[in-house]
PDB file of C-alpha atoms in Angstrom:
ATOM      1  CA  UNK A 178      36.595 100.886 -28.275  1.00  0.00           C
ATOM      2  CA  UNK A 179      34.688 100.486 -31.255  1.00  0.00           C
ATOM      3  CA  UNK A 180      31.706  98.364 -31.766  1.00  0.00           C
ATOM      4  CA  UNK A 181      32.506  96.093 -34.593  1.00  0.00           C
ATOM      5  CA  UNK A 182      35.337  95.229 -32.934  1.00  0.00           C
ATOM      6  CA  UNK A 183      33.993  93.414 -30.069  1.00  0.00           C
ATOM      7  CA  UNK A 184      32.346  90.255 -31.609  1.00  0.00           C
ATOM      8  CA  UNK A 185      30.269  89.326 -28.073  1.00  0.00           C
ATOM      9  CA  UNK A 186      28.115  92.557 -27.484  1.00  0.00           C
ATOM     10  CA  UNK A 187      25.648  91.637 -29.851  1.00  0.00           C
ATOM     11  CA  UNK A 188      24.865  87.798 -29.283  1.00  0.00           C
ATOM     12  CA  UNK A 189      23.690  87.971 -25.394  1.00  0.00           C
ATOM     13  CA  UNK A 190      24.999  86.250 -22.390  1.00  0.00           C
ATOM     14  CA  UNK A 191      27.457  83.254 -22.783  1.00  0.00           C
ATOM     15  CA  UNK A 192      26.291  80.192 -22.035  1.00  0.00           C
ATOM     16  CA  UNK A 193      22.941  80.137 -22.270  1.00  0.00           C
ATOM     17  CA  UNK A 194      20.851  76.770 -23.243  1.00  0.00           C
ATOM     18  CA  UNK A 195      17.726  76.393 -25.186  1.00  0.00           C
ATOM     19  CA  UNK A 196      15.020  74.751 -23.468  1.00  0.00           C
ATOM     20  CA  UNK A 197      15.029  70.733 -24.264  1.00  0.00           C
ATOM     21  CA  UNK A 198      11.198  69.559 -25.007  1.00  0.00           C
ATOM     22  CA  UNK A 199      10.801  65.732 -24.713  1.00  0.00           C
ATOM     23  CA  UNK A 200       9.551  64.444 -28.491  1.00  0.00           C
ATOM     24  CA  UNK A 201       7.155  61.951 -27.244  1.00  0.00           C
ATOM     25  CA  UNK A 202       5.324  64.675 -25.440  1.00  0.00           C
ATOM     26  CA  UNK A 203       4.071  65.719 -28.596  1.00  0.00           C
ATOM     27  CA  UNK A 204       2.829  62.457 -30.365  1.00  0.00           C
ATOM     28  CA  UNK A 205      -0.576  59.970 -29.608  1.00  0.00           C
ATOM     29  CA  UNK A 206      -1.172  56.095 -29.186  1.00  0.00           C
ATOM     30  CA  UNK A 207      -3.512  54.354 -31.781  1.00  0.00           C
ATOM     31  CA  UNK A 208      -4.021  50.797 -31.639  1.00  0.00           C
ATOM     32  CA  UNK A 209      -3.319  48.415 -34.173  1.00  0.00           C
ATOM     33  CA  UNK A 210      -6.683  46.187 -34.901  1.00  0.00           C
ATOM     34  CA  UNK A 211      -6.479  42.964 -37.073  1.00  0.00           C
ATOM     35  CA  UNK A 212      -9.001  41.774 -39.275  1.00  0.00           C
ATOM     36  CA  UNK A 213     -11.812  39.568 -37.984  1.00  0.00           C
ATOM     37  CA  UNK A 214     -10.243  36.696 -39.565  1.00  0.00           C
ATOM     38  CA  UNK A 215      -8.119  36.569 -36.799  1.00  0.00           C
ATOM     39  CA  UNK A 216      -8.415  35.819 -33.109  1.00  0.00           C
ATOM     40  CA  UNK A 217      -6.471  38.933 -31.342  1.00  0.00           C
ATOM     41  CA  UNK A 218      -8.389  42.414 -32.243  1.00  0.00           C
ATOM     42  CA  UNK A 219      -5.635  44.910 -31.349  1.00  0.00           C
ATOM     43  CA  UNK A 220      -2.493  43.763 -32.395  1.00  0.00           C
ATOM     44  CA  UNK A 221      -0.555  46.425 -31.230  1.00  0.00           C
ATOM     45  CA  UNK A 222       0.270  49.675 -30.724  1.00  0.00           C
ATOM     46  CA  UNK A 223       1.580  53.317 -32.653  1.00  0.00           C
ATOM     47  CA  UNK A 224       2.584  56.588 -31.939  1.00  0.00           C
ATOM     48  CA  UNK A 225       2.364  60.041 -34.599  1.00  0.00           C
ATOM     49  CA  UNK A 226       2.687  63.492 -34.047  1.00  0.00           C
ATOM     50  CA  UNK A 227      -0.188  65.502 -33.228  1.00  0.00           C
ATOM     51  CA  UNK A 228      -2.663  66.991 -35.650  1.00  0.00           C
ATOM     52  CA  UNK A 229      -1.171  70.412 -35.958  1.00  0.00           C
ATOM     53  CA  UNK A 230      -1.778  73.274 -38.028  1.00  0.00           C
ATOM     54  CA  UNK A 231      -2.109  71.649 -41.700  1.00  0.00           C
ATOM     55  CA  UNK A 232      -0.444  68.598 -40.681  1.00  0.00           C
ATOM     56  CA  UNK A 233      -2.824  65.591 -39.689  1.00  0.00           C
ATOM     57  CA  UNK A 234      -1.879  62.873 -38.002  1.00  0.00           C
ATOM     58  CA  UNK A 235      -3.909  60.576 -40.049  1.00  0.00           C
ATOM     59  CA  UNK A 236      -1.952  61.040 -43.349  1.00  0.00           C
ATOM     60  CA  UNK A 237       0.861  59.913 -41.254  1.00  0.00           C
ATOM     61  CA  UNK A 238      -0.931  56.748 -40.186  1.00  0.00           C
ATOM     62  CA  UNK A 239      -2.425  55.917 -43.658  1.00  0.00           C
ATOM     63  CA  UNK A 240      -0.076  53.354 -45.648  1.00  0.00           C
ATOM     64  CA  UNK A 241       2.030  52.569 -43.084  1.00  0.00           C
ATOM     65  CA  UNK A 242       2.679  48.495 -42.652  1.00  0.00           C
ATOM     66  CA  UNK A 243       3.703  46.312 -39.360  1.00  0.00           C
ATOM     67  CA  UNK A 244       4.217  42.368 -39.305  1.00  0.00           C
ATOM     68  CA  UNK A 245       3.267  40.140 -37.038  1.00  0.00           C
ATOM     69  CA  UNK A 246       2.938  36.342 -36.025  1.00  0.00           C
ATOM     70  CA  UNK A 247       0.161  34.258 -36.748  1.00  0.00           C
ATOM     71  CA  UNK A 248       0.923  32.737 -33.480  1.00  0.00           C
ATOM     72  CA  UNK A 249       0.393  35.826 -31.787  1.00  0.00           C
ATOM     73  CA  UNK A 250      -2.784  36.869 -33.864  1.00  0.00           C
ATOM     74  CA  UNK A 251      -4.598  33.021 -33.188  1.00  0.00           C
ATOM     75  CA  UNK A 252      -2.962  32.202 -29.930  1.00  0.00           C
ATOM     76  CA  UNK A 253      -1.245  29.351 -31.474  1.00  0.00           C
ATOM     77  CA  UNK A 254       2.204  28.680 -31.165  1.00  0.00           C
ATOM     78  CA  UNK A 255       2.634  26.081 -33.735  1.00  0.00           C
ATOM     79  CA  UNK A 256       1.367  28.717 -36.307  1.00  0.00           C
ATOM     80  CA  UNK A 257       4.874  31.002 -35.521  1.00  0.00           C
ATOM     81  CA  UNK A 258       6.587  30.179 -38.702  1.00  0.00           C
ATOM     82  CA  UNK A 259       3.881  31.942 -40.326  1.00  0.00           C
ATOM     83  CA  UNK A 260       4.268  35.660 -40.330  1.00  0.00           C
ATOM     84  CA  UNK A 261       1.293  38.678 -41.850  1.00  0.00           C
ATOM     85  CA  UNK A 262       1.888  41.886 -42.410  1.00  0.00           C
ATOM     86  CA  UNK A 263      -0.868  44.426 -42.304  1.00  0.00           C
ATOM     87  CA  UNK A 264      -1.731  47.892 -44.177  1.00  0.00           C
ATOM     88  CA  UNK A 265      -3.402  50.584 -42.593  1.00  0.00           C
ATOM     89  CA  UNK A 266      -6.105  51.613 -44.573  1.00  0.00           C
ATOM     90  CA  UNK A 267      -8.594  53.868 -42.649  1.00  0.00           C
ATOM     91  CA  UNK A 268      -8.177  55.140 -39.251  1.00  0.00           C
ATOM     92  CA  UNK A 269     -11.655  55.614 -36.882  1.00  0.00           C
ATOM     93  CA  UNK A 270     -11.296  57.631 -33.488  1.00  0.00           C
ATOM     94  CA  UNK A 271      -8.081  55.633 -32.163  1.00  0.00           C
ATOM     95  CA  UNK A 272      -8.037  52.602 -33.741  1.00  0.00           C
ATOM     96  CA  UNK A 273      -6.303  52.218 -37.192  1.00  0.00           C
ATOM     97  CA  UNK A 274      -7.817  49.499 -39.445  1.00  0.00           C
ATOM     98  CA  UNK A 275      -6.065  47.436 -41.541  1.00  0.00           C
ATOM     99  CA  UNK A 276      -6.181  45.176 -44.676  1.00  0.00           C
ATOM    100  CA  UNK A 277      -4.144  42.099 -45.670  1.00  0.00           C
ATOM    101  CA  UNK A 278      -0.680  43.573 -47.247  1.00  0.00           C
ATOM    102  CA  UNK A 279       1.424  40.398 -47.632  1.00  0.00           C
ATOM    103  CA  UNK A 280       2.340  36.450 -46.030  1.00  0.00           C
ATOM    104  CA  UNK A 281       5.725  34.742 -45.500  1.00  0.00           C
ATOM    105  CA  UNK A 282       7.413  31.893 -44.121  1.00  0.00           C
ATOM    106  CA  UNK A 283      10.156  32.477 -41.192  1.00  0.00           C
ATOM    107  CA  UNK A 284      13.375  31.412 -42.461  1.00  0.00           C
ATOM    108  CA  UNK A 285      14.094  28.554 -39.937  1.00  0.00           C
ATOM    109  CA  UNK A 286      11.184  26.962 -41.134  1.00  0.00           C
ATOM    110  CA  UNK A 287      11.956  27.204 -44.396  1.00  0.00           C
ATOM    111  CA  UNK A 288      15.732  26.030 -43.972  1.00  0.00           C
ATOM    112  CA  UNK A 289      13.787  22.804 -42.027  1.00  0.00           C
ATOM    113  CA  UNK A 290      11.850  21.864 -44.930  1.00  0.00           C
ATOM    114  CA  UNK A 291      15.123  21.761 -47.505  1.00  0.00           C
ATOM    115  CA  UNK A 292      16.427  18.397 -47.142  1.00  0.00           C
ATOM    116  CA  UNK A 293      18.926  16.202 -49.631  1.00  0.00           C
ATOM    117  CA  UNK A 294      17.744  13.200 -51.708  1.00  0.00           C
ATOM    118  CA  UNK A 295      14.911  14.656 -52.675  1.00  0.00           C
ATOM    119  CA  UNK A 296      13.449  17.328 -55.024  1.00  0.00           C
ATOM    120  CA  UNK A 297      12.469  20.921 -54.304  1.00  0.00           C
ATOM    121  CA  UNK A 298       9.706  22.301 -56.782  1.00  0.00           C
ATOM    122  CA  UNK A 299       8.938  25.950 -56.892  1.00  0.00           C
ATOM    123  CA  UNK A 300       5.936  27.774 -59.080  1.00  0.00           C
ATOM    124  CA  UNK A 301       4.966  31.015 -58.908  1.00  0.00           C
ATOM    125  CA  UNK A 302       1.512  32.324 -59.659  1.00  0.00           C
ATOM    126  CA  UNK A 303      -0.355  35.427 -60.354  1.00  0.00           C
ATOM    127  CA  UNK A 304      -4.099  35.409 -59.704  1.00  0.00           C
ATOM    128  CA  UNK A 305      -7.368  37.960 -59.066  1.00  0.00           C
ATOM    129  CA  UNK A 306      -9.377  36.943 -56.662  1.00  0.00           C
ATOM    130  CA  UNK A 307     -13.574  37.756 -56.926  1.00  0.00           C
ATOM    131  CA  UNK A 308     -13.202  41.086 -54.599  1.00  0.00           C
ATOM    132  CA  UNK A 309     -10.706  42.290 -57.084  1.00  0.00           C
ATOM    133  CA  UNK A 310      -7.262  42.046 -55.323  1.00  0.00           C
ATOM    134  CA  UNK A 311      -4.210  40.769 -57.535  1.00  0.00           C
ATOM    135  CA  UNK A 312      -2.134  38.350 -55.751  1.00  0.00           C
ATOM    136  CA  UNK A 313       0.906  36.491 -56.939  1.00  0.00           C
ATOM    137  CA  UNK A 314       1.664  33.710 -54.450  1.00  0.00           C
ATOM    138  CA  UNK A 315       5.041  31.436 -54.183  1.00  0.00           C
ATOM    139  CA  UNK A 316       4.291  27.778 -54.038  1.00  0.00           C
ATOM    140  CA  UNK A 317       6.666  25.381 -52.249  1.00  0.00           C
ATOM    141  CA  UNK A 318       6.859  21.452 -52.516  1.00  0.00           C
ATOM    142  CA  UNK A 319       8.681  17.936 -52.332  1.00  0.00           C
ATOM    143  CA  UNK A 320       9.110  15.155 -52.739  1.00  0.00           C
ATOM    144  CA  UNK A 321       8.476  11.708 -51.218  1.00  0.00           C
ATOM    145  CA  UNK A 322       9.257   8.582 -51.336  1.00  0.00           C
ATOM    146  CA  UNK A 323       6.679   5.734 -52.656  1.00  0.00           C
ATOM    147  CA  UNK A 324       4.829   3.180 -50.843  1.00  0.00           C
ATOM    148  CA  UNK A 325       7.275   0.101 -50.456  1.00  0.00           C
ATOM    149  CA  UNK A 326      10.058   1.882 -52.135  1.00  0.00           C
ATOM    150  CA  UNK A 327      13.843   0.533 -51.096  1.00  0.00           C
ATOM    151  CA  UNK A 328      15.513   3.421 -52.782  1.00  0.00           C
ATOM    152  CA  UNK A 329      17.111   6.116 -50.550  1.00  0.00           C
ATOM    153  CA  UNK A 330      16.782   9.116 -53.079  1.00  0.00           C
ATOM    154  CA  UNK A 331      13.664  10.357 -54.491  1.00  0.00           C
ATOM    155  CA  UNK A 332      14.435  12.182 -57.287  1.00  0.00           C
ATOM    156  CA  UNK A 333      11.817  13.206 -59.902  1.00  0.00           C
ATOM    157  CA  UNK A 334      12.292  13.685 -63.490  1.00  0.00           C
ATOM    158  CA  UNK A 335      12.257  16.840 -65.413  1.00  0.00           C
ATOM    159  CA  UNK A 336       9.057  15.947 -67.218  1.00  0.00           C
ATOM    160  CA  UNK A 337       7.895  15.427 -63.998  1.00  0.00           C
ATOM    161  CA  UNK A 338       8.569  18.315 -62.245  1.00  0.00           C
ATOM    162  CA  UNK A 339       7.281  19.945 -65.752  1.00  0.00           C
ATOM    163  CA  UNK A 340       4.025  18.120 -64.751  1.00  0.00           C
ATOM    164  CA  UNK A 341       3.752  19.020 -60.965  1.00  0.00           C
ATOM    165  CA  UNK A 342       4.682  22.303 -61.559  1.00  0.00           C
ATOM    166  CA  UNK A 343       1.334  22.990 -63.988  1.00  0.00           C
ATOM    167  CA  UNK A 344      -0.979  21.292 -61.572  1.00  0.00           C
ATOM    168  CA  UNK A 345       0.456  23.040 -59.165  1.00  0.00           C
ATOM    169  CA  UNK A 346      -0.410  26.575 -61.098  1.00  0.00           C
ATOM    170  CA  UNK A 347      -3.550  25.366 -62.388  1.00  0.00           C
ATOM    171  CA  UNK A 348      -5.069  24.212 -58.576  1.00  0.00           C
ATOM    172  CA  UNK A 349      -3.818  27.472 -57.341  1.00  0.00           C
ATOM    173  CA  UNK A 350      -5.707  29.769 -59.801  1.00  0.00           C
ATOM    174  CA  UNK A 351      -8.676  28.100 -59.401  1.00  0.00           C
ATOM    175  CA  UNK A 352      -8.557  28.205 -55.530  1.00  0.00           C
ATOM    176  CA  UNK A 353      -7.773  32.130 -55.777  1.00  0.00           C
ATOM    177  CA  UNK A 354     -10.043  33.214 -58.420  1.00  0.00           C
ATOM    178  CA  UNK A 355     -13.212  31.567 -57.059  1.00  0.00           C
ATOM    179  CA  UNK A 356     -12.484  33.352 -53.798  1.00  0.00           C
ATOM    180  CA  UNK A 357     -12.555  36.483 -51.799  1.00  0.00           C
ATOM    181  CA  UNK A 358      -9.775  37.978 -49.919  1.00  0.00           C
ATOM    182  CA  UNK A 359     -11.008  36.776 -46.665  1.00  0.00           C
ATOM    183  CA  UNK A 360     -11.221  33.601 -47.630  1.00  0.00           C
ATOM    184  CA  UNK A 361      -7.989  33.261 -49.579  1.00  0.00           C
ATOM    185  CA  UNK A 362      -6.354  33.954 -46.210  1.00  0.00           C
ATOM    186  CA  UNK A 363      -8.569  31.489 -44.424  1.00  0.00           C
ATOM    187  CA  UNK A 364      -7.329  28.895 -46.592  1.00  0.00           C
ATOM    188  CA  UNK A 365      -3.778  29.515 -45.686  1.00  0.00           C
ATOM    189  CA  UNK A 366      -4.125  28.656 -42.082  1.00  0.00           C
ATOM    190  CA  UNK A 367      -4.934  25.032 -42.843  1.00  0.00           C
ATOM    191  CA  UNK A 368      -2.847  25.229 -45.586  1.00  0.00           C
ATOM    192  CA  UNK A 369      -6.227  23.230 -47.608  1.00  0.00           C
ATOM    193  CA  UNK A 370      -4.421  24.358 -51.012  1.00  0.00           C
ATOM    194  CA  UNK A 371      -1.181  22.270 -50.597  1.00  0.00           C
ATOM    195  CA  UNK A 372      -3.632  19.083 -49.728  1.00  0.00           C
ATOM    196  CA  UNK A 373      -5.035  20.023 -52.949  1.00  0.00           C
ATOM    197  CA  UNK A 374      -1.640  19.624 -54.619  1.00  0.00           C
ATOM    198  CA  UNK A 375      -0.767  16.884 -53.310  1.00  0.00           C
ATOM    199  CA  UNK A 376      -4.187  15.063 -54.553  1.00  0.00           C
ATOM    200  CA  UNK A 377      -3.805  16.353 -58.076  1.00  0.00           C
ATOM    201  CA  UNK A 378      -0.229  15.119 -58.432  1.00  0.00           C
ATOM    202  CA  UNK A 379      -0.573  12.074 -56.466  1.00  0.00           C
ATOM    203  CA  UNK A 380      -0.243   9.802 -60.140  1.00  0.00           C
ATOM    204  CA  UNK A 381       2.716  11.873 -61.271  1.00  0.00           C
ATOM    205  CA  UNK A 382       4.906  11.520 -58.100  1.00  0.00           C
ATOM    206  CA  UNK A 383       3.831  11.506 -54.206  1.00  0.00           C
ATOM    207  CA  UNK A 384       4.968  15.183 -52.751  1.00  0.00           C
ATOM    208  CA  UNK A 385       4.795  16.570 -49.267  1.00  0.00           C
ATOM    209  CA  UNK A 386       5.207  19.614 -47.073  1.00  0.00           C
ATOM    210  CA  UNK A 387       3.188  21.420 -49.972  1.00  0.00           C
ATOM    211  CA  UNK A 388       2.851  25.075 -48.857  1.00  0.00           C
ATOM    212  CA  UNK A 389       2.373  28.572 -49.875  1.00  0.00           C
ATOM    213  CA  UNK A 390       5.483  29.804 -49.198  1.00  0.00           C
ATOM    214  CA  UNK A 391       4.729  34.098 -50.128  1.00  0.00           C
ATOM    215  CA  UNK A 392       1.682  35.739 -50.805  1.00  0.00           C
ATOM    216  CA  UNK A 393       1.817  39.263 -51.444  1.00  0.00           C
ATOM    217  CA  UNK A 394      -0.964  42.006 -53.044  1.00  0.00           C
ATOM    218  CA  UNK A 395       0.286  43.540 -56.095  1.00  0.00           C
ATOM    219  CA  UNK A 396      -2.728  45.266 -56.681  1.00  0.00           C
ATOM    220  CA  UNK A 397      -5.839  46.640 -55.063  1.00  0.00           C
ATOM    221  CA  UNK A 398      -8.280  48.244 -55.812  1.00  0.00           C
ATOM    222  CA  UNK A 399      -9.401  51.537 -54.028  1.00  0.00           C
ATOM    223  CA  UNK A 400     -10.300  51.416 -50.269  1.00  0.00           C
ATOM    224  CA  UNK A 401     -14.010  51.247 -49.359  1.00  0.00           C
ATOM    225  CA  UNK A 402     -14.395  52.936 -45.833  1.00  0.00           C
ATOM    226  CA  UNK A 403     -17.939  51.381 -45.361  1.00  0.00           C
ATOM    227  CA  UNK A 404     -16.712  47.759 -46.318  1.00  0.00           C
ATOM    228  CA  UNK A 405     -13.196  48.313 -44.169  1.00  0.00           C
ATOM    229  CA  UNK A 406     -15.378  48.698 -41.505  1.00  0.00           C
ATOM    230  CA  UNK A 407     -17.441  45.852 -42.102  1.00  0.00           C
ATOM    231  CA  UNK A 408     -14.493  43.583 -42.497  1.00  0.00           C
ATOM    232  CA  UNK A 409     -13.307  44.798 -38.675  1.00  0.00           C
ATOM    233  CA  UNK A 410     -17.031  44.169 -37.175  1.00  0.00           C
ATOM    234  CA  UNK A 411     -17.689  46.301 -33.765  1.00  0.00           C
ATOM    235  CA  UNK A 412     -15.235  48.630 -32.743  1.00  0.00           C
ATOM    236  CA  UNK A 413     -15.894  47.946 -29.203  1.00  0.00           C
ATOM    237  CA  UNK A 414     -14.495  44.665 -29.101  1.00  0.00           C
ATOM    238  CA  UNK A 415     -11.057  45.850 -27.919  1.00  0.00           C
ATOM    239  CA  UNK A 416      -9.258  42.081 -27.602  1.00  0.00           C
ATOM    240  CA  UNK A 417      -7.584  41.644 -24.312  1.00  0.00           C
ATOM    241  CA  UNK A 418      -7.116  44.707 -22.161  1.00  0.00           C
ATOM    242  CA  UNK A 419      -3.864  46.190 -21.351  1.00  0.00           C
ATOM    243  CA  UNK A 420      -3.097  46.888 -17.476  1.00  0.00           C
ATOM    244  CA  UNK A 421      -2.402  50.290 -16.260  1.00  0.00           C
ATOM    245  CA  UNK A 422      -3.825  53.132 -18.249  1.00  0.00           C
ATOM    246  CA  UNK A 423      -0.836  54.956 -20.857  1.00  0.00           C
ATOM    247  CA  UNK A 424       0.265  58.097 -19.346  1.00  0.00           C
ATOM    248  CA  UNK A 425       1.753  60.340 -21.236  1.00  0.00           C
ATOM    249  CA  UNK A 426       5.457  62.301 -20.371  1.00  0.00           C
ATOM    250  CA  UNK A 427       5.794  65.699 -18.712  1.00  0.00           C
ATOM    251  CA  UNK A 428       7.384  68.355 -20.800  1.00  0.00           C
ATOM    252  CA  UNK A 429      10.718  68.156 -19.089  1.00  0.00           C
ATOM    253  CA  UNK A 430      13.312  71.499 -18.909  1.00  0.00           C
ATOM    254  CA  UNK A 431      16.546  69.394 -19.757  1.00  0.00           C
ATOM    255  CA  UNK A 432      17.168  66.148 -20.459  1.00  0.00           C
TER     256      UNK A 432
END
């Protein structure tokens, strides 16, 4: 018999399987820490691949961006509808540090707030705030009725919602550009610039559930490490301990 002619002689025993390696016993935890602005420290939890060869796991880590509840980072339910997402910007040991990245509304809240009779009056603004971050923010309001008023529909005008909608840009660039980052995001909590709003057009038409409805960074500029690590205070202070120590998967044969 000739050699080329039988096609199995060269490629080994039949039926032979190549050894199955579990993925996740090649990658690492890293926790997640918030900002001091807010209440819970570690917000969470990653996984990467290992450092290997000319791969590092921290250019893996770097940009990437997680959301999560204000309710969850301030242990405060009624905060929920409010949700932050967060930007890895630096990475120390095993804890990744992040940086505000953007701010929204959950959508049932939103649908709550949208109601007939009465006017809905959006303005959208673009601001730089004394740290040097660009923000454009999404303003949401409407209207009310008026003290001792009979009629069922409150309705404004187009020359007034012309009106409210300026005061409305002009109180928000003032609030942003006089302020820091930090305390930008402090003043969404509170929500002290829709109070604002509603003072300033009080005489044009009463308004309520003012809010920032979107707040997101369009530009930044480049990452300090020293002042990132600043704005995250002690490393130490781990938030609330998890039970149970991680243990990480045997290599198994087969799966």
């Amino acid at each position: 018999m000739a050699f080329g002619k039988n096609k199995r002689i060269s490629k080994g025993k039949k039926g032979l399987k190549k050894k199955v390696v579990d993925p996740f016993s090649r990658k690492e935890w890293y926790d997640l820490r918030a900002p001091t602005v807010f209440e819970t420290r570690v917000a969470g939890k990653t996984l990467v691949n290992r450092s290997q060869g000319t791969k590092n796991a921290v250019d893996f880590l770097k940009g990437r961006v997680f959301e999560a509840s204000l309710g969850d980072l301030n242990h405060d339910e009624e905060q929920a509808f409010r949700k932050f997402r967060l930007r890895i910007d630096e990475v120390a040991g095993r804890h990744c540090l992040t940086s505000f990245h953007s701010m929204s509304i959950t959508t049932d809240k939103l649908r709550s707030l949208v109601k007939k009779w009465q006017t809905l009056i959006e303005a959208t603004v673009t601001a730089t705030t004394t740290d040097g971050y660009r923000l454009r923010l999404f303003v949401l309001a409407f209207t009310q009725r008026h003290a001792g008023q009979l009629r069922s529909t409150t309705y404004a005008q187009t020359s007034q919602v012309r009106a409210i909608r300026e005061k409305m840009v002009a109180v928000v660039e003032s609030e942003v550009q006089s302020s820091t980052l930090r305390e930008v995001i402090q003043k969404f909590i509170p929500e002290s610039m829709g109070r604002e709003i509603e003072k300033a057009c009080h005489h044009i038409f009463p308004l309520q559930n003012v809010l920032i409805r979107k707040c997101k960074v369009t530009k930044a500029p480049r990452v300090d490490a020293q002042k990132l690590l600043e704005s995250h205070g002690s490393l130490e202070d781990a938030g609330t301990k998890i039970k149970g120590e991680f243990k990480e998967p045997e290599v198994q044969a087969e799966v």
